[in-house]
Short mmCIF file of C-alpha atoms in Angstrom, two decimals:
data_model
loop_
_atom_site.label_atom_id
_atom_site.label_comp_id
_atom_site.label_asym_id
_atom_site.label_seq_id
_atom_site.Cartn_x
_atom_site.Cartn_y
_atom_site.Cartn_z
CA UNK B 88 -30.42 -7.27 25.39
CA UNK B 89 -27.22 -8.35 23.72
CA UNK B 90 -24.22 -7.35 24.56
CA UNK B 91 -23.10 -4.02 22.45
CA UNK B 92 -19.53 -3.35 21.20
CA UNK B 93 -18.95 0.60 20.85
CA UNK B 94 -20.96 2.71 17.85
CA UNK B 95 -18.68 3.41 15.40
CA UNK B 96 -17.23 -0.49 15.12
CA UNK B 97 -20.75 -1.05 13.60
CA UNK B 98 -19.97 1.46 11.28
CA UNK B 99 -16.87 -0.71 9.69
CA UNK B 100 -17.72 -3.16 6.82
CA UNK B 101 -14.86 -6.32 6.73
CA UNK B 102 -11.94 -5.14 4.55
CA UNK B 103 -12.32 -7.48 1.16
CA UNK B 104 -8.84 -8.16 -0.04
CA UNK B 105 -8.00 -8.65 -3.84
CA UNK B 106 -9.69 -12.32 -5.05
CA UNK B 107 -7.22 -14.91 -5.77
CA UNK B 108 -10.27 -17.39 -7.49
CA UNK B 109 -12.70 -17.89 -10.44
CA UNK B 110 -14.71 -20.66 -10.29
CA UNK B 111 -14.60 -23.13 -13.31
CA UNK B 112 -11.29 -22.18 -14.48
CA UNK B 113 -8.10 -23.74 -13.98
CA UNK B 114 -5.05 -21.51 -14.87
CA UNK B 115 -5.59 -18.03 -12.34
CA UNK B 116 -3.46 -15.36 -13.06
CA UNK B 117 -3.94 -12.56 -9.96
CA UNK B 118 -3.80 -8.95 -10.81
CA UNK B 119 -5.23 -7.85 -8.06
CA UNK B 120 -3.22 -7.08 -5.17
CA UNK B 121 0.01 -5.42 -6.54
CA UNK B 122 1.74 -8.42 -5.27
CA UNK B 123 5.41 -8.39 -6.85
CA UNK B 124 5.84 -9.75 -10.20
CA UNK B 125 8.74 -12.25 -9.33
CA UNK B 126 7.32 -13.66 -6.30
CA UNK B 127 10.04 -14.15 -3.04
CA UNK B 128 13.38 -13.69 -3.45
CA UNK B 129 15.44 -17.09 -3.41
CA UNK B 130 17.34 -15.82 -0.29
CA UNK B 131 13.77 -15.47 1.40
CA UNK B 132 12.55 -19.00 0.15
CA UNK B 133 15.45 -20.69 1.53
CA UNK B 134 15.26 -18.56 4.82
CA UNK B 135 11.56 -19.33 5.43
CA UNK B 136 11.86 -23.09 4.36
CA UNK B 137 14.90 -23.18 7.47
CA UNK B 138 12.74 -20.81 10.41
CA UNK B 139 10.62 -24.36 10.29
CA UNK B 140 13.30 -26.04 11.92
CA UNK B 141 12.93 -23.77 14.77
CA UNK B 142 9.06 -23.05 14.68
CA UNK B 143 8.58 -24.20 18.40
CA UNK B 144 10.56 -21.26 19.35
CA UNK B 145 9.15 -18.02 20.80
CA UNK B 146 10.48 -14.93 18.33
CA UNK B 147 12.85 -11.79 19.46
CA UNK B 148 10.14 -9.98 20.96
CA UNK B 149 12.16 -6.69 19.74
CA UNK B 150 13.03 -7.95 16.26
CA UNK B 151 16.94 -6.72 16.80
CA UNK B 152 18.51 -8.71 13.80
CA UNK B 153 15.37 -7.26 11.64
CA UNK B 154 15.32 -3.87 12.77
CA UNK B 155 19.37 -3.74 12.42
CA UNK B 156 19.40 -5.41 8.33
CA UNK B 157 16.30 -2.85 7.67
CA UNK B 158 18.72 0.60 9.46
CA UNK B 159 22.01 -0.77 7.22
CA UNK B 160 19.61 -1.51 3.97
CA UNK B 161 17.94 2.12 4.22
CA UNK B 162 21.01 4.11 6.04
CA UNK B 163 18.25 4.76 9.45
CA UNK B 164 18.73 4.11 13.09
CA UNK B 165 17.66 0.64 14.58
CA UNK B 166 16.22 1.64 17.54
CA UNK B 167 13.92 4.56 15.76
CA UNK B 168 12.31 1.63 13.64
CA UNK B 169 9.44 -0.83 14.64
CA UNK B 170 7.89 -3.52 13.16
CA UNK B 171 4.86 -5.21 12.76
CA UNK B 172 2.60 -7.77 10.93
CA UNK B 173 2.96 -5.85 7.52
CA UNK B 174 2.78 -2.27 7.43
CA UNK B 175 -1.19 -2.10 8.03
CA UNK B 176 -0.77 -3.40 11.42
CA UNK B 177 1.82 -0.70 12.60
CA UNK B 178 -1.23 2.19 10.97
CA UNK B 179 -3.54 0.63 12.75
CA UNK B 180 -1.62 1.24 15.92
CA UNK B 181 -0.63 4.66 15.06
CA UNK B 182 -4.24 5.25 14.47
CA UNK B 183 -5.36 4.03 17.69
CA UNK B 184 -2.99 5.56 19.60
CA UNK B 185 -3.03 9.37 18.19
CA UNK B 186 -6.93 8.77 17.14
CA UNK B 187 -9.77 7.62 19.32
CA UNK B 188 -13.20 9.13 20.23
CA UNK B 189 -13.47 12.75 19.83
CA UNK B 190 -10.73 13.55 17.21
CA UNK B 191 -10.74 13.23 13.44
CA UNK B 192 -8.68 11.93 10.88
CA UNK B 193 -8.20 13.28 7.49
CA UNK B 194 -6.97 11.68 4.18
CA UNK B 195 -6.89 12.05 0.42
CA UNK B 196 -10.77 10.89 -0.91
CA UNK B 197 -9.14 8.11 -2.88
CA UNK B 198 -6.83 7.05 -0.09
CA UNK B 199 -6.14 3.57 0.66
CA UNK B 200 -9.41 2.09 2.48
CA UNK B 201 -7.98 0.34 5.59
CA UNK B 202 -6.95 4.49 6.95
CA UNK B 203 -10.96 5.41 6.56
CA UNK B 204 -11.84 1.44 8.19
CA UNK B 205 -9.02 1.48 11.06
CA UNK B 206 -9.95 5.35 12.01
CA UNK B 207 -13.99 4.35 12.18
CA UNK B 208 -13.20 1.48 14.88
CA UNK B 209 -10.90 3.66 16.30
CA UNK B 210 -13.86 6.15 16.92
CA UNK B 211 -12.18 8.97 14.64
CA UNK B 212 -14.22 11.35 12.56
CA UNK B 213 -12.93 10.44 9.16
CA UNK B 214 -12.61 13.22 7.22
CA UNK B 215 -12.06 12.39 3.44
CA UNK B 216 -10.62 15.12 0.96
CA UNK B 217 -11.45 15.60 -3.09
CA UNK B 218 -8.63 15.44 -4.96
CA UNK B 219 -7.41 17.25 -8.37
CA UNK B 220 -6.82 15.14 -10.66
CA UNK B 221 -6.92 12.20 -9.12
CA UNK B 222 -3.92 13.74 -7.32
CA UNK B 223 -4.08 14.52 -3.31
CA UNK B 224 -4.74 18.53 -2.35
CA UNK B 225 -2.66 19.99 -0.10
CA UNK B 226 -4.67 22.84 0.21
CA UNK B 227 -7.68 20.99 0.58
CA UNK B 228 -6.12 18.44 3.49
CA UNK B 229 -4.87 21.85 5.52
CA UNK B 230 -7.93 23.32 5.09
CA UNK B 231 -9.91 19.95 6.57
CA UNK B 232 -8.14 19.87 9.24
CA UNK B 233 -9.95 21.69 12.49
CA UNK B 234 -8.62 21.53 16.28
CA UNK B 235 -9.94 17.70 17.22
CA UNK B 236 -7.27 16.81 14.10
CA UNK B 237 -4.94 14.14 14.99
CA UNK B 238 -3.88 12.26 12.15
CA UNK B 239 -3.50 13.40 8.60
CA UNK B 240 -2.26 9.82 6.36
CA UNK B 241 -0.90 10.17 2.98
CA UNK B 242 -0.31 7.43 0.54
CA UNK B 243 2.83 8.65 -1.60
CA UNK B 244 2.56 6.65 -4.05
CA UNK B 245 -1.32 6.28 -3.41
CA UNK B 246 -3.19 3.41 -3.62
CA UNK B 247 -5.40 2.73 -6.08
CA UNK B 248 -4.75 5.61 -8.11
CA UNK B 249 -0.77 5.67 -8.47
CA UNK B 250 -0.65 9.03 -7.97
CA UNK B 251 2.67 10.33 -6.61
CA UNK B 252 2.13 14.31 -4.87
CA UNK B 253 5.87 15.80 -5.70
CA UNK B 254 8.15 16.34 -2.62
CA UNK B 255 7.54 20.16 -2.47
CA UNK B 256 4.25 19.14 -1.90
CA UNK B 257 4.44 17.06 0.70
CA UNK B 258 6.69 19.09 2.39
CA UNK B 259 4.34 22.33 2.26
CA UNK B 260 1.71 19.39 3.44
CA UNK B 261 3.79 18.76 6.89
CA UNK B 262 4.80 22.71 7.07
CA UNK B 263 0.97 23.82 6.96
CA UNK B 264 -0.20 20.87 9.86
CA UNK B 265 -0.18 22.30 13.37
CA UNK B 266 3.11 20.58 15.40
CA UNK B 267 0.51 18.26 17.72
CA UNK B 268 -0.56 16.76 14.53
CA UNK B 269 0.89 13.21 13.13
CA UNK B 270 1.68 13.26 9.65
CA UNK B 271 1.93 9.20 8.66
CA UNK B 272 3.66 8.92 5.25
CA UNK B 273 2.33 5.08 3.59
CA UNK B 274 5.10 4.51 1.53
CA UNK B 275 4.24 1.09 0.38
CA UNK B 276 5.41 0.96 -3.17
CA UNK B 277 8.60 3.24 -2.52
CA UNK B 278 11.24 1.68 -3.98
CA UNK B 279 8.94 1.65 -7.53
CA UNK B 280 9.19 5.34 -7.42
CA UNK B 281 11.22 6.98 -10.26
CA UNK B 282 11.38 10.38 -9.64
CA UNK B 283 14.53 11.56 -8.30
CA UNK B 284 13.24 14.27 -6.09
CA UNK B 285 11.31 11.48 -4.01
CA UNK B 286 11.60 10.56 -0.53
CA UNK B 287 9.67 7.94 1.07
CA UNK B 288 9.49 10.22 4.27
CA UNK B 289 13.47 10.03 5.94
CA UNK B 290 13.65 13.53 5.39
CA UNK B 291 10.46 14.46 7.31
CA UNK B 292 11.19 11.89 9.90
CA UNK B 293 14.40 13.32 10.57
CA UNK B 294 13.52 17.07 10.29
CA UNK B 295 10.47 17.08 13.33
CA UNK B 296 8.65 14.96 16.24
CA UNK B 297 5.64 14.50 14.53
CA UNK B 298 5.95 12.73 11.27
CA UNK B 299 5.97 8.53 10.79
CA UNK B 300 7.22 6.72 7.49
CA UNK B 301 5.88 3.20 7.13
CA UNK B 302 7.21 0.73 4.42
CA UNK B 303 6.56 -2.93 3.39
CA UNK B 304 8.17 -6.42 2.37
CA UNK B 305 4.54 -6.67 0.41
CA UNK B 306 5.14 -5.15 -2.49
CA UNK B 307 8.98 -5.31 -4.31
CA UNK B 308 10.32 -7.78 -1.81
CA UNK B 309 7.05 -10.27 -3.04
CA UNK B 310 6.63 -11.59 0.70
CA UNK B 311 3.27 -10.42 1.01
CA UNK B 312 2.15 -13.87 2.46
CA UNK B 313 4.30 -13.47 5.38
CA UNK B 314 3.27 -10.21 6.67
CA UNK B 315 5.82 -7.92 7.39
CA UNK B 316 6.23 -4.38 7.61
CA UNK B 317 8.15 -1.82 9.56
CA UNK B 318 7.62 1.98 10.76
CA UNK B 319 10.78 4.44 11.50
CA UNK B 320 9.85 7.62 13.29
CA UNK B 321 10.63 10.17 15.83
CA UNK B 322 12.15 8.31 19.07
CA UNK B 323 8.83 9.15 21.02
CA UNK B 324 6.00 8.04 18.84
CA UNK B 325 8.03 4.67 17.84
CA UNK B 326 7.89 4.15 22.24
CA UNK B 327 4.52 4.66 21.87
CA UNK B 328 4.39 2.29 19.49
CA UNK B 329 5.90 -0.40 20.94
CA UNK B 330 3.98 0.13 24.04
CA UNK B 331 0.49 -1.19 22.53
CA UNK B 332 2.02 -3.45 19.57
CA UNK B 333 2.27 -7.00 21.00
CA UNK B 334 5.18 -8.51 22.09
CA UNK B 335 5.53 -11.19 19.40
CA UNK B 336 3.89 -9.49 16.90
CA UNK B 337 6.12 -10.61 14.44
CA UNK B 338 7.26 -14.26 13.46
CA UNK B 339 10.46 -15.29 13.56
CA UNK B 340 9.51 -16.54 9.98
CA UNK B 341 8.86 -13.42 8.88
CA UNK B 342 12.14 -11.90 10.52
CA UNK B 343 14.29 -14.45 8.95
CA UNK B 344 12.67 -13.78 5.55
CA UNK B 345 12.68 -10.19 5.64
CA UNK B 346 16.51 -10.28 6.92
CA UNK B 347 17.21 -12.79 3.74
CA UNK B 348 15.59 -10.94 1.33
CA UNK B 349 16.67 -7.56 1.79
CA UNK B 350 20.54 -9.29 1.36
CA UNK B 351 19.21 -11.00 -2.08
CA UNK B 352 21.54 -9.24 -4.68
CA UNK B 353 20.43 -6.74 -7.20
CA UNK B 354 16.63 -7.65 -6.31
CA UNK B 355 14.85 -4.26 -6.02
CA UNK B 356 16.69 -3.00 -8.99
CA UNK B 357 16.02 -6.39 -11.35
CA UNK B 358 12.41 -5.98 -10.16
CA UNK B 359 12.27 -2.13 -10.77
CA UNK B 360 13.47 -2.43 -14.23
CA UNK B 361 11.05 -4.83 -15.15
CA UNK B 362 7.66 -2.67 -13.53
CA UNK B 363 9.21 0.40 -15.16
CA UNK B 364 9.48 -1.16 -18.89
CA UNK B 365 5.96 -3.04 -18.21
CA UNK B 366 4.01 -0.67 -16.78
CA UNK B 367 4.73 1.71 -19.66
CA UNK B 368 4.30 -1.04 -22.44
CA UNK B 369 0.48 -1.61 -20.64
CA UNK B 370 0.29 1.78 -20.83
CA UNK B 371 0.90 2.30 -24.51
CA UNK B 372 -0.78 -1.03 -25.22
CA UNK B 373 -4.59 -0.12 -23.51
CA UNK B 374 -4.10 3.65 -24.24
CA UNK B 375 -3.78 2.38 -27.92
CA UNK B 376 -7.33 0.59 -26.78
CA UNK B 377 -8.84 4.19 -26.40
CA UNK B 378 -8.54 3.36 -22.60
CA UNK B 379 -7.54 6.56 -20.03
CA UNK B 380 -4.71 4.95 -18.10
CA UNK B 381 -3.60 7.29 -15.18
CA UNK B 382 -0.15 7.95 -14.24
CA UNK B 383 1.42 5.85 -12.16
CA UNK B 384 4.25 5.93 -9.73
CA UNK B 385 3.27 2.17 -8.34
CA UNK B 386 3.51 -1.50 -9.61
CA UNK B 387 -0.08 -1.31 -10.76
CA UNK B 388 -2.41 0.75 -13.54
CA UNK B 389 -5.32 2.28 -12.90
CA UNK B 390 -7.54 2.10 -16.30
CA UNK B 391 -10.78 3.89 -16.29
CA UNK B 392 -13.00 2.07 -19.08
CA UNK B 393 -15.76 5.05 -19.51
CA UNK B 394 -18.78 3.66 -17.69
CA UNK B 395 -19.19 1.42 -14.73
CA UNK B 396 -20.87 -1.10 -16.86
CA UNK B 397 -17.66 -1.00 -19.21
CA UNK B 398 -15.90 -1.46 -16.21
CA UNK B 399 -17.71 -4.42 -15.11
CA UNK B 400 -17.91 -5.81 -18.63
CA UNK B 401 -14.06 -5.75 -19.44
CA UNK B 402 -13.67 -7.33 -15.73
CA UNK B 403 -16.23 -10.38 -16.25
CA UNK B 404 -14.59 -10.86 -19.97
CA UNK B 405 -10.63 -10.71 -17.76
CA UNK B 406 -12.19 -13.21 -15.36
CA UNK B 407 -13.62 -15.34 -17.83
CA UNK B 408 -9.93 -15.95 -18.92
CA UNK B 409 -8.50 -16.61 -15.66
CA UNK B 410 -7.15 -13.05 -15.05
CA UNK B 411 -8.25 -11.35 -11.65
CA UNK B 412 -7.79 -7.97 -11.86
CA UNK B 413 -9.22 -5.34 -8.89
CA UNK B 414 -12.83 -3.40 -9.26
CA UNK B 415 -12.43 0.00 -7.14
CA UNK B 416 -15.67 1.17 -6.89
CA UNK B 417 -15.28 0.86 -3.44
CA UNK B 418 -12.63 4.13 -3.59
CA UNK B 419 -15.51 5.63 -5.08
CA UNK B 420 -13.96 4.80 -8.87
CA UNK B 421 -16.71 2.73 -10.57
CA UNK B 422 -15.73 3.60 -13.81
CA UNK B 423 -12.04 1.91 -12.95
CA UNK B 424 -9.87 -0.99 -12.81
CA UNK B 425 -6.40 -1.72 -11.03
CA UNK B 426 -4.25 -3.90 -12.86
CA UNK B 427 -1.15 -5.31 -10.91
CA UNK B 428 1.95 -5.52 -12.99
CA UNK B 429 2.94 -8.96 -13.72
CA UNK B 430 5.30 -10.79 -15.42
CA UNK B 431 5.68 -10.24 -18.99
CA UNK B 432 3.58 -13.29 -20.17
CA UNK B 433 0.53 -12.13 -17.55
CA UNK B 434 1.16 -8.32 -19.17
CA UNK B 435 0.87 -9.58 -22.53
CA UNK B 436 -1.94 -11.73 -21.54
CA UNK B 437 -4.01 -8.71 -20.58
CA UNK B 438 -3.10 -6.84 -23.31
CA UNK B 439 -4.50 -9.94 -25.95
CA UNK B 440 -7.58 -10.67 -23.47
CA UNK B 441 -8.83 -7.03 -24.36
CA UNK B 442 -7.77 -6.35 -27.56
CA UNK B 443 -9.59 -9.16 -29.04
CA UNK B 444 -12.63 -9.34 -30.98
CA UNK B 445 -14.38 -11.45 -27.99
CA UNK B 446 -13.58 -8.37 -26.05
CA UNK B 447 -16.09 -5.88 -24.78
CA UNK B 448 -12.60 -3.00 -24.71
CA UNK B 449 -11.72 -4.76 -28.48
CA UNK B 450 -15.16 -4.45 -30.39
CA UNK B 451 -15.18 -0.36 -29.07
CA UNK B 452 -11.48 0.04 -30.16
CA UNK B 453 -12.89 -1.40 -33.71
CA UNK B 454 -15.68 0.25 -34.00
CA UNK B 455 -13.75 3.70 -32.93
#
């Protein structure tokens, strides 16, 4: 008889990331994995291209430089931040560590997937809540939540919808949880956010024990490659924390990159700008296609196309032109597309790709 791992890590399908490919086509323009539009930021570059010199060196096991640019960049104590090989490694641990057999986890139905895959290995009941609107319920996430409840995880903005739940909400969301319950805030497109009643989770952090913010260099800081995220929390769960994480569990690579990039002048706002006037001229531009765009709070669009052979159809015609763009019928959004915010050229690229007459979205929008 073969040697069995435990039940529920059967029950976990491999997490497929966004393609990056198309076969028979030479120019690839990926769409599909909100990376940031600009790529690195020169500091970074320069940064990683010098950690090579030193590459036979064993990392800062506790990341001080790191932790210490990240506390003066965000105004947050060093030693209540962690860090970890990008921001799904540190909810993996969190996850573990708070989850396990006999207690559940709940999250928003279309929550990011890795929260429903991580909590299955972990053993977890995974509980997953409708949403209005395509918007997370607050109600409806209290409500789920019975007494093996460990974890509640809320993308703000979510993932692949965009969707940002207002700060009263979330703050009636962590007033409504028992006190034994972790609230983890994924705040991995924060600094796209324009709403000025928004916080990433500082607030919530700083007002109880049982509440975790985690953040990314994926997204706005374009280091996605490197994999590098952080966590700042309550004093006791970030111990906990770096109890199980490993002790190298970032490279020194990825510290000196992070350290450089967050020091790059004017980056997040040159890069915030540009999302903000792109992702409302996409907007206009497929809306104008008799497309339903969702709002979004992210450096992506979520387009529904009507049908999930539409769907399909306006992806193969994308594809066919060397733009990868993300299918989310895994979130249980057939109907859908994500489309990452690129430059202006790969914006305007889209935007011609489905307006025209070789176009599936184009020959409706005529015919309309």
């Amino acid at each position: 008889m073969p040697v069995m791992p435990r039940p529920s890590i059967l029950s976990v399908e491999p997490y497929v990331g966004g393609e990056s490919k198309v076969p028979g086509v030479n120019r690839i323009v990926k769409l599909s994995s909100n990376e940031g539009a600009f790529g690195p930021p020169p500091a970074a570059i320069a940064a990683i291209a010098e950690a090579g010199r030193e590459a036979h060196r064993y990392p800062d096991g506790g990341a001080t430089a790191l932790r210490e640019a990240i506390g003066r960049h965000h105004g947050l104590d060093p030693a209540r931040i962690v860090t970890g090989n990008g921001s799904d490694e540190l909810l993996a641990l969190l996850i573990l560590a708070y989850g396990g057999e006999g207690t559940e986890l709940v999250m928003s139905a279309h929550g990011f997937l890795m929260y429903d895959l991580t909590g299955r290995w972990a053993g977890c009941r995974v509980i997953k809540v409708p949403e209005k609107n395509l918007i997370a319920d607050v109600d409806g996430l209290i409500a789920a939540c019975g007494p093996r409840t460990r974890l509640v995880i809320l993308a703000n903005p979510n993932n692949p919808t965009g969707a940002l739940l207002p700060q009263s909400e979330v703050n009636r969301l962590r007033a409504g949880l028992r006190e034994d319950i972790v609230l983890i805030l994924d705040s991995a497109y924060a600094e796209y956010v324009q709403d000025p009643d928004y916080d990433p989770g500082q607030a919530l952090v700083d007002a109880g024990s049982n509440t975790v913010m985690t953040r990314t260099f994926s997204k706005v800081w374009g280091l996605g490659g490197i994999r590098l995220g952080w966590a700042y929390g309550p004093a006791e769960i970030i111990d906990v924390l770096n109890r199980v994480r490993g002790p190298f569990n970032v490279s020194a690579t990825a510290m000196a990159a992070g350290i450089a990039a967050l020091s790059e002048p004017d980056w997040v706002a040159k890069s915030v700008a540009h999302n903000a006037a792109w992702r409302a001229r996409l907007t206009e531009g497929l809306t104008a296609l008799g497309l339903r765009v969702h709002p979004s709070q992210g450096n992506f669009l979520l387009v529904d196309f009507g049908s999930a052979d539409a769907a399909k159809a306006a992806d193969a015609h994308l594809r066919g032109r060397g733009l990868i763009v993300r299918g989310v019928a895994v979130y249980g959004l057939p109907t859908c597309l994500r489309i990452t915010v690129g430059t202006a050229e790969e914006c305007g690229m889209v935007l011609e790709a489905l307006a025209g007459a070789d176009s599936p979205v184009g020959r409706s929008a005529a015919h309309a």
